[in-house]
CSV table of C-alpha atoms in Angstrom, one decimal:
chain,number,residue,atom,x,y,z
A,1,MET,CA,0.1,0.0,0.0
A,2,GLU,CA,1.3,3.4,-0.8
A,3,HIS,CA,0.6,6.7,0.6
A,4,ASN,CA,1.7,10.2,-0.8
A,5,GLN,CA,1.5,13.5,1.0
A,6,ASP,CA,2.6,16.9,-0.2
A,7,ILE,CA,3.6,19.6,2.3
A,8,SER,CA,5.4,22.8,2.2
A,9,VAL,CA,7.2,24.2,5.3
A,10,THR,CA,7.9,27.9,5.9
A,11,GLY,CA,9.2,28.9,9.1
A,12,GLU,CA,6.1,28.2,11.6
A,13,SER,CA,3.3,27.4,9.1
A,14,THR,CA,2.5,24.2,7.3
A,15,ARG,CA,0.1,23.8,4.6
A,16,ASN,CA,-0.9,21.4,1.8
A,17,ASP,CA,0.8,22.4,-1.3
A,18,ALA,CA,3.3,21.3,-4.1
A,19,GLY,CA,6.1,22.1,-2.0
A,20,ALA,CA,7.9,19.3,-0.2
A,21,THR,CA,7.0,15.6,-0.7
A,22,VAL,CA,6.5,12.7,1.4
A,23,ALA,CA,6.4,9.4,-0.1
A,24,THR,CA,5.6,6.0,1.6
A,25,GLU,CA,6.4,2.7,0.1
A,26,LYS,CA,6.5,-0.8,1.7
A,27,GLN,CA,6.1,1.0,5.1
A,28,ALA,CA,9.4,3.2,4.4
A,29,LEU,CA,9.0,6.8,4.3
A,30,CYS,CA,10.9,9.3,2.4
A,31,ALA,CA,10.7,13.0,3.6
A,32,ARG,CA,11.5,16.2,1.9
A,33,VAL,CA,11.4,19.5,3.5
A,34,GLU,CA,12.4,22.7,1.7
A,35,LEU,CA,11.8,26.5,1.9
A,36,PRO,CA,9.8,27.3,-1.3
A,37,THR,CA,11.2,29.8,-3.7
A,38,GLN,CA,9.6,33.1,-3.6
A,39,ASN,CA,7.8,34.3,-6.6
A,40,ALA,CA,9.4,37.4,-8.0
A,41,ASP,CA,5.9,38.8,-8.8
A,42,ALA,CA,4.5,38.4,-5.4
A,43,THR,CA,7.0,41.0,-3.7
A,44,ALA,CA,7.7,44.6,-4.4
A,45,GLU,CA,10.5,45.2,-1.9
A,46,SER,CA,13.2,47.5,-2.8
A,47,ASP,CA,16.9,46.6,-3.5
A,48,GLU,CA,18.0,47.6,-0.1
A,49,ASP,CA,15.1,45.7,1.5
A,50,HIS,CA,16.4,42.4,-0.4
A,51,VAL,CA,20.0,43.2,1.0
A,52,ALA,CA,18.7,43.3,4.5
A,53,ALA,CA,16.8,40.3,4.2
A,54,ASP,CA,19.6,38.3,2.8
A,55,VAL,CA,21.8,39.3,5.7
A,56,ASP,CA,19.0,38.3,8.1
A,57,LYS,CA,18.6,34.9,6.3
A,58,GLU,CA,22.3,34.3,6.7
A,59,GLU,CA,22.5,35.0,10.4
A,60,GLU,CA,19.1,33.5,11.5
A,61,GLU,CA,19.1,29.9,12.7
A,62,ASP,CA,15.8,28.0,12.8
A,63,ASN,CA,16.0,25.3,15.3
A,64,GLY,CA,12.5,24.1,15.2
A,65,ASP,CA,11.5,20.6,14.8
A,66,PHE,CA,10.6,20.4,11.1
A,67,LEU,CA,10.1,16.5,11.4
A,68,GLU,CA,7.4,16.3,14.2
A,69,ASP,CA,4.7,15.0,11.8
A,70,PHE,CA,6.9,12.2,10.4
A,71,PRO,CA,6.6,8.7,11.6
A,72,ASP,CA,9.6,7.0,13.2
A,73,ASN,CA,9.8,4.5,10.3
A,74,THR,CA,11.0,7.3,7.9
A,75,ASP,CA,14.1,6.1,6.1
A,76,ASP,CA,15.0,9.1,4.0
A,77,LEU,CA,15.2,12.6,5.3
A,78,GLU,CA,16.0,15.8,3.0
A,79,LEU,CA,16.0,19.1,5.0
A,80,VAL,CA,17.4,21.6,2.4
A,81,HIS,CA,18.0,25.3,3.0
A,82,LEU,CA,16.0,25.6,6.3
A,83,ARG,CA,18.6,27.9,8.1
A,84,ILE,CA,19.1,24.9,10.7
A,85,GLY,CA,21.8,25.7,13.0
A,86,SER,CA,21.3,22.8,15.6
A,87,LEU,CA,20.1,19.3,15.1
A,88,SER,CA,19.1,18.9,18.7
A,89,HIS,CA,15.5,20.0,18.2
A,90,LEU,CA,14.9,17.6,15.3
A,91,ARG,CA,15.0,14.5,17.5
A,92,LEU,CA,16.9,12.4,14.9
A,93,PRO,CA,17.6,9.5,17.1
A,94,ARG,CA,14.0,8.3,17.0
A,95,PHE,CA,14.5,7.5,13.3
A,96,ALA,CA,17.6,5.5,14.1
A,97,GLN,CA,16.2,2.0,13.2
A,98,HIS,CA,15.1,2.8,9.7
A,99,LEU,CA,17.1,6.1,8.6
A,100,ARG,CA,19.3,5.2,5.7
A,101,ARG,CA,19.6,8.6,4.0
A,102,LEU,CA,20.0,12.0,5.8
A,103,CYS,CA,20.5,15.2,3.5
A,104,LEU,CA,21.1,18.6,5.5
A,105,ARG,CA,22.1,20.6,2.6
A,106,GLN,CA,22.5,24.4,2.5
A,107,ASN,CA,21.9,25.1,6.2
A,108,LEU,CA,24.0,26.7,9.0
A,109,ILE,CA,25.2,23.7,10.7
A,110,SER,CA,28.7,24.2,12.3
A,111,HIS,CA,28.9,21.5,14.8
A,112,LEU,CA,27.9,17.6,14.5
A,113,ASP,CA,26.8,16.3,18.0
A,114,ALA,CA,28.4,12.7,18.5
A,115,GLY,CA,25.4,12.0,20.9
A,116,ILE,CA,23.1,12.2,17.9
A,117,PHE,CA,24.8,10.7,15.1
A,118,HIS,CA,26.1,7.8,17.2
A,119,THR,CA,22.6,6.5,17.3
A,120,LEU,CA,22.2,6.6,13.6
A,121,VAL,CA,24.0,3.2,13.1
A,122,ASN,CA,22.1,2.2,10.0
A,123,LEU,CA,22.9,5.6,7.9
A,124,GLU,CA,24.1,4.9,4.5
A,125,GLU,CA,24.3,8.2,3.0
A,126,LEU,CA,25.1,11.7,4.7
A,127,ASP,CA,24.8,14.9,2.9
A,128,LEU,CA,26.2,18.0,4.5
A,129,TYR,CA,26.7,20.1,1.4
A,130,ASP,CA,27.1,23.8,1.9
A,131,ASN,CA,27.3,24.2,5.7
A,132,LYS,CA,29.8,25.6,8.1
A,133,VAL,CA,31.5,22.5,9.4
A,134,LYS,CA,35.3,22.7,10.4
A,135,TYR,CA,35.8,19.4,12.1
A,136,LEU,CA,34.0,16.1,12.2
A,137,GLY,CA,35.5,15.0,15.7
A,138,ASP,CA,34.3,11.5,16.6
A,139,ALA,CA,30.8,12.3,15.5
A,140,LEU,CA,30.7,9.7,12.6
A,141,ASP,CA,32.7,7.1,14.4
A,142,LYS,CA,29.8,4.9,14.8
A,143,LEU,CA,28.4,4.9,11.4
A,144,PRO,CA,29.8,1.6,10.0
A,145,LYS,CA,27.2,1.3,7.2
A,146,LEU,CA,27.9,4.8,5.5
A,147,LYS,CA,28.7,4.6,1.9
A,148,SER,CA,28.4,8.1,0.7
A,149,LEU,CA,29.5,11.1,2.5
A,150,ASP,CA,29.3,14.8,1.0
A,151,LEU,CA,31.1,17.5,3.0
A,152,SER,CA,31.5,19.9,0.0
A,153,PHE,CA,31.4,23.7,0.5
A,154,ASN,CA,32.4,23.6,4.1
A,155,LEU,CA,35.3,24.8,6.1
A,156,PHE,CA,37.7,21.9,6.4
A,157,LYS,CA,41.5,22.5,6.2
A,158,ASN,CA,42.3,18.9,6.2
A,159,VAL,CA,40.7,15.5,5.5
A,160,PRO,CA,39.2,14.2,8.5
A,161,GLU,CA,41.5,11.1,9.8
A,162,ARG,CA,38.6,9.4,11.6
A,163,LEU,CA,37.2,8.4,8.2
A,164,GLU,CA,38.8,5.2,9.0
A,165,HIS,CA,35.9,4.3,11.1
A,166,MET,CA,33.6,4.1,7.9
A,167,PRO,CA,35.2,1.2,6.0
A,168,LEU,CA,32.5,0.8,3.6
A,169,LEU,CA,32.7,4.3,2.2
A,170,GLU,CA,32.3,4.2,-1.6
A,171,THR,CA,31.8,8.0,-2.5
A,172,ILE,CA,33.5,11.0,-0.7
A,173,TYR,CA,32.9,14.7,-2.0
A,174,PHE,CA,35.2,17.4,-0.5
A,175,VAL,CA,34.6,20.0,-3.2
A,176,GLN,CA,35.4,23.7,-2.3
A,177,ASN,CA,36.9,23.3,1.1
A,178,ARG,CA,40.5,24.5,2.4
A,179,LEU,CA,42.4,21.4,1.7
A,180,THR,CA,46.1,21.6,1.1
A,181,LYS,CA,46.8,18.0,1.1
A,182,ILE,CA,45.5,14.6,0.3
A,183,SER,CA,45.7,12.5,3.5
A,184,GLY,CA,43.6,10.2,5.9
A,185,LEU,CA,42.1,8.1,3.1
A,186,GLY,CA,44.5,5.1,3.2
A,187,SER,CA,42.2,2.7,4.9
A,188,LEU,CA,39.2,3.5,2.7
A,189,VAL,CA,39.9,0.6,0.3
A,190,GLN,CA,36.2,0.3,-0.8
A,191,LEU,CA,36.3,3.9,-2.1
A,192,ARG,CA,35.1,4.2,-5.8
A,193,SER,CA,34.6,7.9,-6.2
A,194,LEU,CA,36.6,10.7,-4.7
A,195,GLU,CA,35.9,14.4,-5.4
A,196,LEU,CA,38.4,17.1,-4.1
A,197,GLY,CA,37.9,19.8,-6.5
A,198,GLY,CA,38.1,23.4,-5.9
A,199,ASN,CA,40.6,23.1,-2.9
A,200,LYS,CA,44.4,24.1,-2.6
A,201,ILE,CA,46.1,20.8,-3.1
A,202,ARG,CA,49.5,20.9,-4.6
A,203,LYS,CA,50.4,17.3,-5.0
A,204,ILE,CA,48.5,14.0,-5.9
A,205,GLU,CA,49.7,11.5,-3.0
A,206,ASN,CA,48.7,9.1,-0.6
A,207,LEU,CA,46.3,7.3,-2.8
A,208,GLU,CA,48.2,4.1,-3.4
A,209,THR,CA,45.9,1.8,-1.3
A,210,LEU,CA,42.8,3.0,-3.1
A,211,VAL,CA,43.0,0.2,-5.6
A,212,ASN,CA,39.2,0.2,-6.3
A,213,LEU,CA,38.9,3.7,-7.1
A,214,GLU,CA,37.0,4.5,-10.3
A,215,GLU,CA,36.6,8.2,-10.4
A,216,LEU,CA,39.2,10.9,-9.0
A,217,TRP,CA,38.1,14.5,-9.4
A,218,LEU,CA,40.9,17.1,-8.7
A,219,GLY,CA,39.9,20.0,-10.8
A,220,LYS,CA,40.7,23.6,-9.7
A,221,ASN,CA,43.6,22.9,-7.4
A,222,LYS,CA,47.2,23.8,-7.5
A,223,LEU,CA,48.7,20.7,-9.0
A,224,VAL,CA,51.8,21.0,-11.1
A,225,LYS,CA,52.5,17.4,-12.0
A,226,ILE,CA,50.4,14.2,-12.7
A,227,GLU,CA,52.0,11.6,-10.3
A,228,GLY,CA,50.9,9.0,-7.7
A,229,LEU,CA,48.3,7.1,-9.7
A,230,SER,CA,50.2,4.0,-10.9
A,231,THR,CA,48.2,1.5,-8.4
A,232,LEU,CA,44.9,2.8,-9.5
A,233,LYS,CA,44.3,0.1,-12.1
A,234,ASN,CA,40.6,0.5,-12.1
A,235,LEU,CA,40.5,4.3,-12.4
A,236,LYS,CA,38.0,5.2,-15.2
A,237,ILE,CA,37.6,8.8,-14.9
A,238,LEU,CA,40.4,11.5,-14.3
A,239,SER,CA,39.6,15.2,-13.9
A,240,LEU,CA,42.6,17.5,-13.5
A,241,GLN,CA,41.1,20.5,-15.0
A,242,SER,CA,42.2,24.0,-14.1
A,243,ASN,CA,45.6,23.3,-12.3
A,244,ARG,CA,49.1,24.2,-13.1
A,245,ILE,CA,50.0,21.0,-15.2
A,246,THR,CA,52.6,21.6,-17.8
A,247,LYS,CA,53.4,18.0,-19.1
A,248,LEU,CA,51.3,15.1,-20.0
A,249,GLU,CA,52.8,12.1,-18.1
A,250,GLY,CA,52.2,9.7,-15.2
A,251,LEU,CA,49.2,7.8,-16.8
A,252,GLU,CA,51.2,4.6,-17.7
A,253,GLY,CA,49.3,2.4,-15.3
A,254,LEU,CA,45.9,3.5,-16.0
A,255,GLU,CA,45.0,1.1,-18.6
A,256,ASN,CA,41.2,1.2,-18.0
A,257,LEU,CA,40.9,4.8,-18.2
A,258,ASP,CA,37.9,5.9,-20.0
A,259,GLN,CA,37.6,9.8,-19.5
A,260,LEU,CA,40.6,12.1,-19.0
A,261,TYR,CA,39.8,15.8,-18.3
A,262,LEU,CA,42.9,18.1,-18.5
A,263,SER,CA,41.5,21.7,-19.7
A,264,HIS,CA,42.8,24.9,-18.6
A,265,ASN,CA,46.2,23.8,-17.7
A,266,GLY,CA,49.7,24.8,-19.5
A,267,ILE,CA,50.3,21.5,-21.6
A,268,LYS,CA,52.2,22.1,-24.7
A,269,LYS,CA,52.4,18.6,-26.3
A,270,ILE,CA,50.1,15.6,-26.5
A,271,GLU,CA,52.1,12.5,-25.3
A,272,GLY,CA,52.4,9.9,-22.6
A,273,LEU,CA,48.9,8.1,-23.7
A,274,GLU,CA,50.4,5.0,-25.0
A,275,SER,CA,48.8,2.8,-22.4
A,276,ASN,CA,45.4,4.5,-22.4
A,277,SER,CA,43.9,3.0,-25.5
A,278,ASN,CA,40.6,2.6,-23.8
A,279,LEU,CA,40.0,6.3,-23.7
A,280,THR,CA,36.6,7.3,-24.9
A,281,THR,CA,36.9,11.0,-23.9
A,282,LEU,CA,39.9,13.2,-23.9
A,283,ASP,CA,39.5,16.8,-22.9
A,284,ILE,CA,42.8,18.9,-23.4
A,285,GLY,CA,41.0,22.2,-24.2
A,286,ASN,CA,42.5,25.6,-23.4
A,287,ASN,CA,46.0,24.5,-23.1
A,288,PHE,CA,49.1,25.4,-25.4
A,289,VAL,CA,49.1,22.5,-27.7
A,290,GLU,CA,50.5,23.2,-31.1
A,291,VAL,CA,50.4,20.0,-32.8
A,292,LEU,CA,47.8,17.4,-33.1
A,293,GLU,CA,49.7,14.1,-32.5
A,294,ASN,CA,50.0,10.8,-30.6
A,295,VAL,CA,46.2,10.2,-30.5
A,296,SER,CA,45.8,7.8,-33.6
A,297,HIS,CA,46.0,4.7,-31.5
A,298,LEU,CA,43.0,5.9,-29.3
A,299,THR,CA,40.6,3.7,-31.3
A,300,GLN,CA,37.8,3.9,-28.8
A,301,LEU,CA,37.6,7.7,-28.6
A,302,THR,CA,34.3,9.2,-29.1
A,303,GLU,CA,34.9,12.7,-27.9
A,304,LEU,CA,38.1,15.0,-28.5
A,305,TRP,CA,38.1,18.4,-27.0
A,306,MET,CA,41.1,20.6,-28.2
A,307,ASN,CA,39.4,24.0,-28.5
A,308,GLY,CA,41.4,27.2,-27.2
A,309,ASN,CA,45.0,25.7,-28.3
A,310,GLN,CA,47.5,26.6,-30.8
A,311,ILE,CA,46.8,24.2,-33.7
A,312,PRO,CA,47.8,26.1,-36.7
A,313,ASP,CA,46.1,24.0,-39.7
A,314,LEU,CA,44.1,20.8,-40.2
A,315,ARG,CA,46.6,18.6,-41.9
A,316,ALA,CA,46.8,16.2,-39.1
A,317,LEU,CA,43.3,15.2,-39.1
A,318,ASP,CA,43.7,12.7,-41.7
A,319,THR,CA,46.6,11.0,-40.1
A,320,GLN,CA,45.5,11.2,-36.5
A,321,LEU,CA,41.7,11.0,-36.4
A,322,ARG,CA,40.4,9.7,-39.8
A,323,SER,CA,40.8,6.0,-38.9
A,324,ILE,CA,39.0,6.5,-35.5
A,325,SER,CA,35.7,5.3,-36.5
A,326,THR,CA,34.1,5.8,-33.1
A,327,LEU,CA,34.9,9.4,-33.0
A,328,GLU,CA,31.5,11.6,-33.0
A,329,THR,CA,32.6,15.0,-31.4
A,330,LEU,CA,35.6,17.2,-32.2
A,331,TYR,CA,36.2,20.6,-30.7
A,332,LEU,CA,38.9,22.9,-32.4
A,333,GLU,CA,37.3,26.2,-32.1
A,334,GLY,CA,39.6,28.8,-30.9
A,335,ASN,CA,42.6,27.5,-32.6
A,336,PRO,CA,44.5,29.3,-35.5
A,337,CYS,CA,43.1,26.7,-37.9
A,338,GLN,CA,39.6,28.0,-37.1
A,339,THR,CA,40.1,31.6,-36.5
A,340,SER,CA,42.2,32.1,-39.6
A,341,ASP,CA,39.7,30.4,-41.8
A,342,MET,CA,36.3,30.8,-40.5
A,343,ALA,CA,34.4,30.5,-43.6
A,344,ASN,CA,35.8,27.2,-44.6
A,345,TYR,CA,36.9,25.6,-41.4
A,346,ARG,CA,33.8,23.6,-40.8
A,347,ARG,CA,33.4,22.3,-44.4
A,348,LYS,CA,37.0,21.1,-44.3
A,349,VAL,CA,36.6,19.4,-41.0
A,350,LYS,CA,33.5,17.5,-42.2
A,351,LEU,CA,35.2,16.5,-45.3
A,352,ALA,CA,38.2,15.2,-43.6
A,353,LEU,CA,36.3,13.3,-40.8
A,354,PRO,CA,33.0,12.2,-42.2
A,355,GLN,CA,32.2,10.1,-39.1
A,356,LEU,CA,31.6,13.1,-36.9
A,357,LYS,CA,28.3,13.9,-35.7
A,358,GLN,CA,29.2,17.1,-33.9
A,359,ILE,CA,31.9,19.8,-34.6
A,360,ASP,CA,32.3,22.1,-31.8
A,361,ALA,CA,28.9,23.2,-30.3
A,362,THR,CA,27.0,22.1,-33.6
A,363,TYR,CA,25.7,19.0,-34.8
A,364,VAL,CA,26.6,17.8,-38.3
A,365,LYS,CA,23.7,17.4,-40.7
A,366,PRO,CA,23.5,14.1,-42.2
A,367,THR,CA,24.1,14.2,-46.0
C-alpha cells in the first residue's frame, strides 16, 4: 500500500501544497522539507530591503522541529535550505532504526553532535553540502554502514583522519573546502569515487591503497604534476582541469582509463597516452598544444576536445583521427586553424572526418 502526501514548510506554518514531498512505500517513508522559492511577482521590496533580508537569513538559525509530523520509520530525510543551526531539536535518534539517508544541504550547521550521530547506526548516505562544518571530531565514528559522504562547501582544512571508522565508504565529496593536502584516506579501500575539486592541493599523493577507485576529481586545485596514480588500475575517470600542469605524464598504469579531463592547464604537447587505448573522452582544451599528434592509437575515442589551443592547420586530421571510426565529437574552435579560416573551417573538418556527428557546439547534418 502506498501513501503520498505533499507539504510545504515555511518557518512556523505548514500547509498542503506542491512544496515538499513525503512518499511511503512498503512501510518506509521518504521526507523532503525545503523552503519554497519566493515568486518574484509577489513582492515589491526595494533592492535595499532585499540586501537586508539576505543578511538576516544568513544570520538567523531556525532550530524548530520540522519533523514532528513524520513517523519513526522514515528512512530518507531531506532538509534543504532551512537555516538549521542545531540538530538537537529534530529528535533524529527516533529515526535511528530505519534511517538510511540524511540530507542537510544548505543550512548553518557548524557542529556535529556525536550523541545524535552515534545513534544513526544504519545510515548509508550523509549529505552536509554547503554548511559551516570545520571538524568532524568523533561524530561519525559509529556509522559503519555509511557508503556516501558529502562534505562539500564547508570549512575543512584537512581531510578528517577518523574516516577510517567508515570502512564501507564508496563515495566522498570534499568540493570547495580549504584542503592543502590529500591524506587520511588510506584505509578506505572500498572507495570508488573521490571528489576533491576546488581546494588548494599541490600534490597527488597518499592514494596508493585505493585500488578500487574508479573516479578521481581534482579540478581547480594547484597541482603542477600528474603523479601518484600508478596503483589505481581500476580508474576510469580522471579530472585534472584548471590546475598548473605543464606535461602530460604519469598515466602509464591506467589502462582502464575511460575519460581524461585536462582543460585549462599549461600543457604544450600531447604525449604519454600509449597505455590509455581505452579512452573514450579526452579533453585537453584551453592549453598550449601546437600539434595534433599521438592520438591515432586511441581507437575507442568518441569525444576529443582541443578547443583554445595553438593548432595552426587541419593537416593532421587525416593521419591522426580519420581512422578512429568511433569519433563523434571534435572541438577545435579557438585554434588558429579555425580563427584564420572561419568561412571554410567547418566544411574542411567535415570532409576530413565524415564520421563526426558534432563539430564544436554544432551537430553535423547528415548528408
